[in-house]
Structure formats: structure tokens, C-alpha cells
PDB file of C-alpha atoms in Angstrom:
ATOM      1  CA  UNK A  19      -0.760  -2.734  17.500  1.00 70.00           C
ATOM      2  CA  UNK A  20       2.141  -2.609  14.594  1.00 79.00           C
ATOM      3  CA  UNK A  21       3.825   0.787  14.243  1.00 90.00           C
ATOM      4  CA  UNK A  22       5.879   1.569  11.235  1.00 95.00           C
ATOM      5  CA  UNK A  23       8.246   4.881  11.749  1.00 96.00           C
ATOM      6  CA  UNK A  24       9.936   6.643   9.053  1.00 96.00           C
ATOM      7  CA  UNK A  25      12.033   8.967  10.573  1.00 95.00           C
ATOM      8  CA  UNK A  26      13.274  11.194   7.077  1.00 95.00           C
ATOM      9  CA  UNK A  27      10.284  12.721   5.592  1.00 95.00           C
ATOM     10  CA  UNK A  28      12.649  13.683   2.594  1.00 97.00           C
ATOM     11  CA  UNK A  29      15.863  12.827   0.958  1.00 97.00           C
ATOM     12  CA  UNK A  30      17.725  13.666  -2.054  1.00 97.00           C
ATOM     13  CA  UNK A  31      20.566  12.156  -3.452  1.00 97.00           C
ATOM     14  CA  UNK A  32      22.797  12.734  -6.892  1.00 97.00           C
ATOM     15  CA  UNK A  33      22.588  10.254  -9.690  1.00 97.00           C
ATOM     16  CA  UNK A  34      24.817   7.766  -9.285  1.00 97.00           C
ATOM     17  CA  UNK A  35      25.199   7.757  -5.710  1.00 97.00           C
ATOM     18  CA  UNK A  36      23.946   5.666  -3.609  1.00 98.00           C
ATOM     19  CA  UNK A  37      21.187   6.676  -0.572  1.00 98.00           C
ATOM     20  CA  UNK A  38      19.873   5.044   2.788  1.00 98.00           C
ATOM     21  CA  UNK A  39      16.032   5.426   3.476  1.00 98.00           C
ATOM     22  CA  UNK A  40      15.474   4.615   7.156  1.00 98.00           C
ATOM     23  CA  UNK A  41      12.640   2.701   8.897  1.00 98.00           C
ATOM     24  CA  UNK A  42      12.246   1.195  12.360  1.00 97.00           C
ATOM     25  CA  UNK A  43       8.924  -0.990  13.452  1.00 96.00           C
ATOM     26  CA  UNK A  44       7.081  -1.863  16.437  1.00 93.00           C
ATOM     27  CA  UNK A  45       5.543  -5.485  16.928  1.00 89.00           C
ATOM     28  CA  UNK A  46       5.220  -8.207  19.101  1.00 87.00           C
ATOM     29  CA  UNK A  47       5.517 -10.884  16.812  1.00 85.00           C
ATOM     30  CA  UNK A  48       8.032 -13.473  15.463  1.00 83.00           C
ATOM     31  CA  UNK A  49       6.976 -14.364  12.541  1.00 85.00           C
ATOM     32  CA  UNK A  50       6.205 -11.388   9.485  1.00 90.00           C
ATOM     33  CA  UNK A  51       6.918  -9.543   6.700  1.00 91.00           C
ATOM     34  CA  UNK A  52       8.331  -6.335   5.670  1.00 94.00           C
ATOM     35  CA  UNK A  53       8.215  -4.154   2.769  1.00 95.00           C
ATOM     36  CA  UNK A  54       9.104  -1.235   0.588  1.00 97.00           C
ATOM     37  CA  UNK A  55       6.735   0.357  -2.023  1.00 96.00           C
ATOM     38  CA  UNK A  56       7.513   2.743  -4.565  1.00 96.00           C
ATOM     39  CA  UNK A  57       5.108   5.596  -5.272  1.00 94.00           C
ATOM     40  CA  UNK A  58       6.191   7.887  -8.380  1.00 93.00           C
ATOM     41  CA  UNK A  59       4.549  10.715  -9.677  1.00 88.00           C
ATOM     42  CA  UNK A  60       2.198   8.404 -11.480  1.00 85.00           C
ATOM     43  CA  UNK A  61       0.688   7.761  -8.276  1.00 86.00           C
ATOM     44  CA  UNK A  62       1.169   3.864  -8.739  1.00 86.00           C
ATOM     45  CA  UNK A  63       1.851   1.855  -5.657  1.00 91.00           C
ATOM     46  CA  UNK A  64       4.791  -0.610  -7.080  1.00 93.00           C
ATOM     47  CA  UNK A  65       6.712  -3.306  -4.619  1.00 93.00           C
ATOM     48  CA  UNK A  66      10.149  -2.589  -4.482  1.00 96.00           C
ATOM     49  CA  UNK A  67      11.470  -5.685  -1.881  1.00 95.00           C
ATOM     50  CA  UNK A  68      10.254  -7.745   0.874  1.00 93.00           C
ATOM     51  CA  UNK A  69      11.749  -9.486   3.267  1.00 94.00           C
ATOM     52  CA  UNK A  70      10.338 -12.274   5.602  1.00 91.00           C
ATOM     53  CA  UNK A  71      11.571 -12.084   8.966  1.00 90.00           C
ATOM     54  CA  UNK A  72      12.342 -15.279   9.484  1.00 89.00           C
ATOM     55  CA  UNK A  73      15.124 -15.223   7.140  1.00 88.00           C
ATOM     56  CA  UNK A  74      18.376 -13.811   8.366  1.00 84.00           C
ATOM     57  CA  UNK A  75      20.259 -12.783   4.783  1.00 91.00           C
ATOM     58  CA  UNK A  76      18.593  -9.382   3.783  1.00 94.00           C
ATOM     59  CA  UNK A  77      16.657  -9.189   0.426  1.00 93.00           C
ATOM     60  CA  UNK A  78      18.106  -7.959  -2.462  1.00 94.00           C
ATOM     61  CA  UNK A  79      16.648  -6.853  -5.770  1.00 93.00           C
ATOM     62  CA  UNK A  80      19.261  -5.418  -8.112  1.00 95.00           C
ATOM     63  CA  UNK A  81      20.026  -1.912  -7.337  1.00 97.00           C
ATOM     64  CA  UNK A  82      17.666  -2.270  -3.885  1.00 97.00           C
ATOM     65  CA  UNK A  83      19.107  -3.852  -1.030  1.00 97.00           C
ATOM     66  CA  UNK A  84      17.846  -3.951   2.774  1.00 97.00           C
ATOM     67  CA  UNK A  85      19.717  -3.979   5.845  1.00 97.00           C
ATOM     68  CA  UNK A  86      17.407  -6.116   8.417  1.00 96.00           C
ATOM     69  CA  UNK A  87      18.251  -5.883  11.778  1.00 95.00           C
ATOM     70  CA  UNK A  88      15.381  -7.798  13.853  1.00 93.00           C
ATOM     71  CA  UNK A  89      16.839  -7.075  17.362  1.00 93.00           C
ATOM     72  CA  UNK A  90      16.749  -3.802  16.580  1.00 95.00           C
ATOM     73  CA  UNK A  91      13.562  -3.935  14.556  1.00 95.00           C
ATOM     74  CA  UNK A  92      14.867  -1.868  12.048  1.00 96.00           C
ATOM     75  CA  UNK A  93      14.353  -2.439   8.017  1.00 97.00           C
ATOM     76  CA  UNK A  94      16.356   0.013   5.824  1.00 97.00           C
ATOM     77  CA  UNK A  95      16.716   0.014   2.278  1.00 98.00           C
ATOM     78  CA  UNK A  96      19.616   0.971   0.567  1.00 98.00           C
ATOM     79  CA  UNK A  97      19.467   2.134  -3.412  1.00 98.00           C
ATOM     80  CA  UNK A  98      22.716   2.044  -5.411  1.00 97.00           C
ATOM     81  CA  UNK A  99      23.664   3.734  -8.351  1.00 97.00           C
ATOM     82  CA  UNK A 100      20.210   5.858  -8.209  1.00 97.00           C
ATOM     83  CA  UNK A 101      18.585   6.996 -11.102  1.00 97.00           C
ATOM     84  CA  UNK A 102      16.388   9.858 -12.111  1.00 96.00           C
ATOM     85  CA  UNK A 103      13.573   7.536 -12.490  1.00 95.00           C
ATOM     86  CA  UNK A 104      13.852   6.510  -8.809  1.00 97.00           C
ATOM     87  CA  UNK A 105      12.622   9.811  -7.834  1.00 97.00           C
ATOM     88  CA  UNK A 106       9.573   8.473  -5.869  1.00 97.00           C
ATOM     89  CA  UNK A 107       7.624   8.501  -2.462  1.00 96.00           C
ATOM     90  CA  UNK A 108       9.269   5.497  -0.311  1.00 98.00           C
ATOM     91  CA  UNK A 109       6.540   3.594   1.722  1.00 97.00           C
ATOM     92  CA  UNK A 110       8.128   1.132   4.328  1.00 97.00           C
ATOM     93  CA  UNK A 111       5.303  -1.425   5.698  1.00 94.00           C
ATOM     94  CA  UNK A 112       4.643  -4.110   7.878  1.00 93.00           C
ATOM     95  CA  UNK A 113       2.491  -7.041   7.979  1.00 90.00           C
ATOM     96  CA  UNK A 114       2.368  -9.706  10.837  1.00 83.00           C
ATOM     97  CA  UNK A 115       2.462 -13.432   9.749  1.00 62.00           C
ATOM     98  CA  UNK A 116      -1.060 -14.416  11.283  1.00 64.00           C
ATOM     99  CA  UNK A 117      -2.638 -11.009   9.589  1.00 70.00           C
ATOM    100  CA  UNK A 118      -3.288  -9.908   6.457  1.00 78.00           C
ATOM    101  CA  UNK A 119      -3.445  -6.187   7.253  1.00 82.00           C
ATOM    102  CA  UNK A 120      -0.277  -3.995   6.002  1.00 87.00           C
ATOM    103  CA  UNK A 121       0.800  -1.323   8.300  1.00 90.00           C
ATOM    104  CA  UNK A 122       2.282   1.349   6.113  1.00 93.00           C
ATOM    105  CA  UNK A 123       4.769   4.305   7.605  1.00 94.00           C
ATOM    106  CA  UNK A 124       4.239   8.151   7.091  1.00 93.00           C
ATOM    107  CA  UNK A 125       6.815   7.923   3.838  1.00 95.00           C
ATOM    108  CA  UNK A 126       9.945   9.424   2.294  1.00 97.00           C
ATOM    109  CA  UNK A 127       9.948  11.878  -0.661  1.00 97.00           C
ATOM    110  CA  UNK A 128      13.382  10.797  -2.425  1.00 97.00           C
ATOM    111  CA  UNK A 129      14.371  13.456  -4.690  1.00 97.00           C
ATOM    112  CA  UNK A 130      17.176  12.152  -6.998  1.00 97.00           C
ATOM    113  CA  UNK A 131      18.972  15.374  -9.096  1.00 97.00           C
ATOM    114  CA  UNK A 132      20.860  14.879 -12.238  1.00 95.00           C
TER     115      UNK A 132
ATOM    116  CA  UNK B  26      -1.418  -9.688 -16.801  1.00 63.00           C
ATOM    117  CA  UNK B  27      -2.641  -6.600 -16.842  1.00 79.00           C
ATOM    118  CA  UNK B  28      -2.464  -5.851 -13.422  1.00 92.00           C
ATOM    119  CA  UNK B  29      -4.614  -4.595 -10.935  1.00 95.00           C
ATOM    120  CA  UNK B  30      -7.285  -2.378 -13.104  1.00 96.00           C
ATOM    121  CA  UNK B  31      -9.113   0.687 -11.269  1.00 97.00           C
ATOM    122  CA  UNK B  32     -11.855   2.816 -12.574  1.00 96.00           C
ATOM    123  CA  UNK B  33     -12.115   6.063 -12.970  1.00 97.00           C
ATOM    124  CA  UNK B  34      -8.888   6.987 -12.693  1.00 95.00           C
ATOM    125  CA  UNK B  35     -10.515  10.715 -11.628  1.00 96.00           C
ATOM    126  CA  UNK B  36     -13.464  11.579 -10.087  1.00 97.00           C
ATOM    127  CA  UNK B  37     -14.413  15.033  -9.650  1.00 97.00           C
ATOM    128  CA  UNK B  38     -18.250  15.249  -7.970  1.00 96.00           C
ATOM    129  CA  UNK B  39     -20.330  17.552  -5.899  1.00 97.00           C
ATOM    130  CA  UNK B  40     -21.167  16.731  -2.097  1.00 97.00           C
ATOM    131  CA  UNK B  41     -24.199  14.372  -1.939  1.00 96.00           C
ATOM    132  CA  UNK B  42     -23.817  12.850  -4.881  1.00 97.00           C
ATOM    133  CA  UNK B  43     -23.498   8.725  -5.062  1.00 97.00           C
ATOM    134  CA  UNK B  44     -19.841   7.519  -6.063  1.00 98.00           C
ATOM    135  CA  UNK B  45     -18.898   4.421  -7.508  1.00 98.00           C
ATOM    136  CA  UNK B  46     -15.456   3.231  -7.384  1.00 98.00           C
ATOM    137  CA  UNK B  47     -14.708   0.040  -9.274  1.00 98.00           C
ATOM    138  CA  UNK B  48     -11.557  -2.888  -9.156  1.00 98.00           C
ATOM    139  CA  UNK B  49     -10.590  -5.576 -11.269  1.00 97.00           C
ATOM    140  CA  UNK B  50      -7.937  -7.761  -8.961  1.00 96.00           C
ATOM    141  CA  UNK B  51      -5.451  -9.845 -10.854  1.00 95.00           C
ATOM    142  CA  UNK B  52      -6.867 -13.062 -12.337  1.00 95.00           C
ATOM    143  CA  UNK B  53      -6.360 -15.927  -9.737  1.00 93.00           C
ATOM    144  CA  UNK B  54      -5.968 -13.742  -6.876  1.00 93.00           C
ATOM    145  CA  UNK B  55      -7.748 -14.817  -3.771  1.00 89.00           C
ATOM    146  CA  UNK B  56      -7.674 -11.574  -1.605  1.00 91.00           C
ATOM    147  CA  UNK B  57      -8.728  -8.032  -2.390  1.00 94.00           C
ATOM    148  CA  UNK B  58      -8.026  -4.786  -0.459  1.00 94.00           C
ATOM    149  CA  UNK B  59      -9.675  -1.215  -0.859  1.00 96.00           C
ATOM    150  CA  UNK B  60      -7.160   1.313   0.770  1.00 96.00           C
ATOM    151  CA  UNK B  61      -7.547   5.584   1.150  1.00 96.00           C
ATOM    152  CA  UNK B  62      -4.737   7.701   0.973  1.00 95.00           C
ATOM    153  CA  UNK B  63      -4.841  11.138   2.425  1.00 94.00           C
ATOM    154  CA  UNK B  64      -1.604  13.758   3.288  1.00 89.00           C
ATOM    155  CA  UNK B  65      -3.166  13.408   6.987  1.00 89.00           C
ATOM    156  CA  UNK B  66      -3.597  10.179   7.807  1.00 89.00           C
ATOM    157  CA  UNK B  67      -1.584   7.925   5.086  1.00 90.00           C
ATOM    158  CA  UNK B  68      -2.603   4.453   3.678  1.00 92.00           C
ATOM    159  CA  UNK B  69      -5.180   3.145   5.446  1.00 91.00           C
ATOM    160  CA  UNK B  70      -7.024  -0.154   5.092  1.00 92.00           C
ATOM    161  CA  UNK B  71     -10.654   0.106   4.683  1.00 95.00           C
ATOM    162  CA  UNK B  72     -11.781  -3.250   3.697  1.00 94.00           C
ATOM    163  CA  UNK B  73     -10.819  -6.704   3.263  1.00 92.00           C
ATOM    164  CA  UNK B  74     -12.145  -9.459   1.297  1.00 93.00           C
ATOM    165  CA  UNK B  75     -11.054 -13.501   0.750  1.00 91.00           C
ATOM    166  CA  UNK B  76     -12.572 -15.447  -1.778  1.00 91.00           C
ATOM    167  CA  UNK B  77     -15.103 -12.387  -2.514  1.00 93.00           C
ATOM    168  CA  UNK B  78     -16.684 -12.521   1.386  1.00 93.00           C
ATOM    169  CA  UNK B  79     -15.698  -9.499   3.070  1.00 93.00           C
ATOM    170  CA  UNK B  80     -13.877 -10.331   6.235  1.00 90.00           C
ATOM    171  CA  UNK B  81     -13.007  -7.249   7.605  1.00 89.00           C
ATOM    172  CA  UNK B  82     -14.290  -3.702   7.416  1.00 91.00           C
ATOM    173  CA  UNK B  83     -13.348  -2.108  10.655  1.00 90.00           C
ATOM    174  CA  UNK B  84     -11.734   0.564   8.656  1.00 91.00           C
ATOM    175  CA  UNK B  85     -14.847   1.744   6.792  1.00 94.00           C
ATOM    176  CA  UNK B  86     -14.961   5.234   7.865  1.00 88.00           C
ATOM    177  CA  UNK B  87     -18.747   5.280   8.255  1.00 85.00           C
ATOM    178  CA  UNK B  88     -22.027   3.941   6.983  1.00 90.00           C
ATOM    179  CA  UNK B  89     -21.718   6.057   4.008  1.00 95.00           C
ATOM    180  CA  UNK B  90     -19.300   3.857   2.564  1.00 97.00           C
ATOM    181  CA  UNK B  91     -20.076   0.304   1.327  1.00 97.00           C
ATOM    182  CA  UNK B  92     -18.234  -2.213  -0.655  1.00 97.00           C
ATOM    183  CA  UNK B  93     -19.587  -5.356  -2.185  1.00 97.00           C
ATOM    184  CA  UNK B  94     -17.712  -8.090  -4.355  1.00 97.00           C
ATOM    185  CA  UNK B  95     -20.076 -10.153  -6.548  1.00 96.00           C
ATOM    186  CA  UNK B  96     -17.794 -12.198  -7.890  1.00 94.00           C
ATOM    187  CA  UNK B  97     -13.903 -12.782  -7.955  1.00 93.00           C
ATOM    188  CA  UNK B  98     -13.777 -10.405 -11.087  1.00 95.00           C
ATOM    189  CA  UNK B  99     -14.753  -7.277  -9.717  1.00 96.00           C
ATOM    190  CA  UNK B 100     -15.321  -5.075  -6.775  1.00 98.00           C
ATOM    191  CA  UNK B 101     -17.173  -2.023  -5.856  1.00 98.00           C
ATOM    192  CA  UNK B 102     -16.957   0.847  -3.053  1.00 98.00           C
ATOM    193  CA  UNK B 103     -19.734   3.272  -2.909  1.00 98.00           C
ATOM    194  CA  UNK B 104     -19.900   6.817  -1.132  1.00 97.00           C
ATOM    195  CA  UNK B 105     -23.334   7.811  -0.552  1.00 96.00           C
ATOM    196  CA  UNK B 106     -23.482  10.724   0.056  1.00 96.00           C
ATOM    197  CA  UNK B 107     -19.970  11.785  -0.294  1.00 96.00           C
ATOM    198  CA  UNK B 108     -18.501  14.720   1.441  1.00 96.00           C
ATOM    199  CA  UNK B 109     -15.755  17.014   0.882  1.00 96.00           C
ATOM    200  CA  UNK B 110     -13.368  14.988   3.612  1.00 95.00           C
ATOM    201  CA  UNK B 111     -13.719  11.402   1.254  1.00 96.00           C
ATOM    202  CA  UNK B 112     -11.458  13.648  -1.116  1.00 97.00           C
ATOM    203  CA  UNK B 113      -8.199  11.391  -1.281  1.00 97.00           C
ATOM    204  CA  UNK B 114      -6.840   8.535  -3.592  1.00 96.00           C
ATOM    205  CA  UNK B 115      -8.777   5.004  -3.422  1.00 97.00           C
ATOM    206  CA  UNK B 116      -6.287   2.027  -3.875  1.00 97.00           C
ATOM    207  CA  UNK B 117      -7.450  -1.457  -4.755  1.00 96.00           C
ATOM    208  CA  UNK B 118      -5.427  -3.915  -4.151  1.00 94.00           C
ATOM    209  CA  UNK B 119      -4.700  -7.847  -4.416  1.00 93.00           C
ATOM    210  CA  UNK B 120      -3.139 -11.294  -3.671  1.00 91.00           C
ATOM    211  CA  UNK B 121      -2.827 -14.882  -4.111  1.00 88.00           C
ATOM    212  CA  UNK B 122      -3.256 -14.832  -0.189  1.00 77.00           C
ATOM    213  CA  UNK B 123      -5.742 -17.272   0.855  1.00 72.00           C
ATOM    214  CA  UNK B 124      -7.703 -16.579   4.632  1.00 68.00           C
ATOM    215  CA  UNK B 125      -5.052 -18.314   6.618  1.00 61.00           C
ATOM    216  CA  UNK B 126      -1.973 -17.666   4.388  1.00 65.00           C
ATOM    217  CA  UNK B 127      -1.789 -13.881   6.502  1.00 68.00           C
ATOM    218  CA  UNK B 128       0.627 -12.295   4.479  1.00 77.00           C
ATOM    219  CA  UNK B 129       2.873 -14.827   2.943  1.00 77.00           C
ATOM    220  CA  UNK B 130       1.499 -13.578  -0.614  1.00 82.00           C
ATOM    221  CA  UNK B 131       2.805  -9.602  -1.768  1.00 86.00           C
ATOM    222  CA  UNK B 132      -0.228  -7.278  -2.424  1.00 89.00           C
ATOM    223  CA  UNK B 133      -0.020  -5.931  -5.421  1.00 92.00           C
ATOM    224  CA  UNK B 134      -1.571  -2.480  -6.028  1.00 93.00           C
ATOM    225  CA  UNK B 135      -3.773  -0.611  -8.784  1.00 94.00           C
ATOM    226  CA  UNK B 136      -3.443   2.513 -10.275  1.00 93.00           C
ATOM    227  CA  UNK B 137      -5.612   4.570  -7.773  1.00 95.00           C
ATOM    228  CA  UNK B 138      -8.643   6.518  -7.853  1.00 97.00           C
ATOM    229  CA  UNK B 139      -8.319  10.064  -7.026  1.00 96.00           C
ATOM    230  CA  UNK B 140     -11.291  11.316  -5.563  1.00 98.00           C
ATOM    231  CA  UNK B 141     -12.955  15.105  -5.504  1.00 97.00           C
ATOM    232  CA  UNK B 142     -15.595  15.678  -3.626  1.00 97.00           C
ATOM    233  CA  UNK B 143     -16.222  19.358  -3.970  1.00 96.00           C
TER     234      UNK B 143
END
């Protein structure tokens, strides 16, 4: 079975800096897909980036960018330049190529302070 | 597109009572999730359908719960009876996925329904 870890159950970062939310993954399979949702305050589960592990050059989605490191089976995502509105619950997740079934981690509560 | 559409967005009930949680996917979508999120155990699948045939619904908690999909418009999940532990926030969600696609296709998630069972 998948595992997702996140390790930081809480971060907080200034405006305008940038921040590194962690997450590591367990799986026996080649071929999947990885994930970062956004949950705000509004309780809305919104896709930040995905990556598919077959590709080697690590997503990038404006201010979001991950670090993929498949040997290491680690999928971090880095926010630059944060803003107040990405104050949020970070879900990393996980889904294997031949499944359908997302494996979501425990979370991280980023706090961003003006 | 409007999105994935949940309904109620609150539900505040007494244990025993019947609940009905409903889900409009995304027009065109193929696949449709129902997911529970609680402080103790996270996001957890409880059902899966393709093309509105449920194919898996290992993660119904119990025979209380039920979830039917009569067409590729709308879906249901039903508590009866509910109990004070279904308290949490219900997540529909869906995707262009088709049965064999696995997870090539992003799910894309409603607003939630936050559940009281009291």
C-alpha cells in the first residue's frame, strides 16, 4: 500500500518570502502521479500542481514549483513570493498509474504573516 | 463550468435521522469520488464510480452508508441512521478519467459538505 508522509504539520512564512513544504512517499510502482492541493479557510479542495512521474523536469505553475526527486521518493513544493492569500492547509497526494485511488498525507497548515 | 456543485453546504441533524448528501460532477466527467474528512483520520476515499457504476466501495464505513448514481448528472450518499462519529466534511469529487485511464485525469474537488450529527 501507498504511504504519503508529511513530515511539518505547520509552517509559516513572511510575505514575500519564499517557503518549502516537505513530502516523501512510499510505493512500489513506476509509473504515477503526484500532487498538491490547496485547502483555505473556505474549506475548498483546489489543485495546486501535479507532476507525472515519468517526467524528469519538475512541474511548475507560476509562483508553485516542485522539486521531484524519484530515487528518493520525495515531492516538495516550493512557493515563491507568498502571499497572504496562500495561507492554506497543504495536502500532498499520491496516485499510482494503474489506480484511480488518491492517497492523501496528514497535511501542512501554512500560515503566511504580513 | 461551474465546477463541482455539493449540497447542503451544512448539515446540522440529530442521531438517527436519514441524511442525504448530494453532487453534481463537472459536465463530461467520467469518474466521480465521495471522500470524508475528519482531524483523525484525513481524506479518505469512500466510494468510486466510472460511467455512473460504482466500482469500488471498500471504503464505505458501514452498511449505514449508501451511495447511488442514477445518472452522470448527479450523485447521492445516504447515512441512515447517522451517528455522532459521521460528523466530518463530505467531498465529492470528479474526472475525465475513464476505468482504465487510473489517474492520468486530475480530480477536481467540490465545495464540501460539513456534516453534524449531534
Amino acid at each position: 500500500a501507498q504511504t504519503v508522509t508529511q513530515s511539518q504539520p505547520e509552517m509559516s512564512v513572511q510575505e514575500a518570502e519564499t517557503v518549502t513544504l516537505s513530502c516523501t512517499y512510499d510505493t512500489s510502482e513506476n509509473n504515477y502521479y503526484l500532487f498538491w492541493y490547496k485547502q483555505p479557510p473556505s474549506r475548498q479542495m483546489i489543485l495546486v500542481i501535479r507532476q507525472e512521474a515519468y517526467k524528469q523536469q519538475n512541474a511548475t505553475e507560476n509562483r508553485f514549483s516542485v522539486n521531484f526527486q524519484k530515487a528518493a521518493k520525495s515531492f516538495s513544493l516550493k512557493i515563491s513570493d507568498s502571499q497572504l492569500g496562500d495561507t492554506a492547509m497543504y495536502f500532498c497526494a499520491f496516485c499510482g498509474g494503474s489506480n484511480y485511488k488518491l492517497t492523501f498525507g496528514k497535511g501542512t497548515l501554512l500560515t503566511v504573516n504580513p | 463550468d461551474a465546477g463541482v456543485i455539493q449540497s447542503p453546504r451544512h448539515e446540522v441533524t440529530e442521531m438517527g435521522q436519514e441524511v442525504t448528501l448530494r453532487c453534481k460532477p463537472i459536465s463530461g466527467h467520467n469518474s466521480l469520488f465521495w471522500y470524508r474528512q475528519t482531524m483523525m483520520r484525513g481524506l479518505e476515499l469512500l466510494i468510486y464510480f466510472n460511467n455512473n457504476v460504482p466500482i469500488d466501495d471498500s471504503g464505505m464505513p458501514e452498511d449505514r452508508f449508501s451511495a447511488k448514481m442514477p445518472n452522470a448528472s448527479f450523485s447521492t450518499l445516504k447515512i441512515q441512521p447517522s451517528e455522532p462519529r459521521d460528523s466530518a466534511v463530505y467531498f465529492c469529487a470528479s474526472s475525465l478519467a475513464l476505468l482504465a485511464a487510473g489517474c492520468t485525469d486530475t480530480q477536481y474537488f467540490g465545495p464540501g459538505t460539513r456534516l453534524t450529527v449531534l
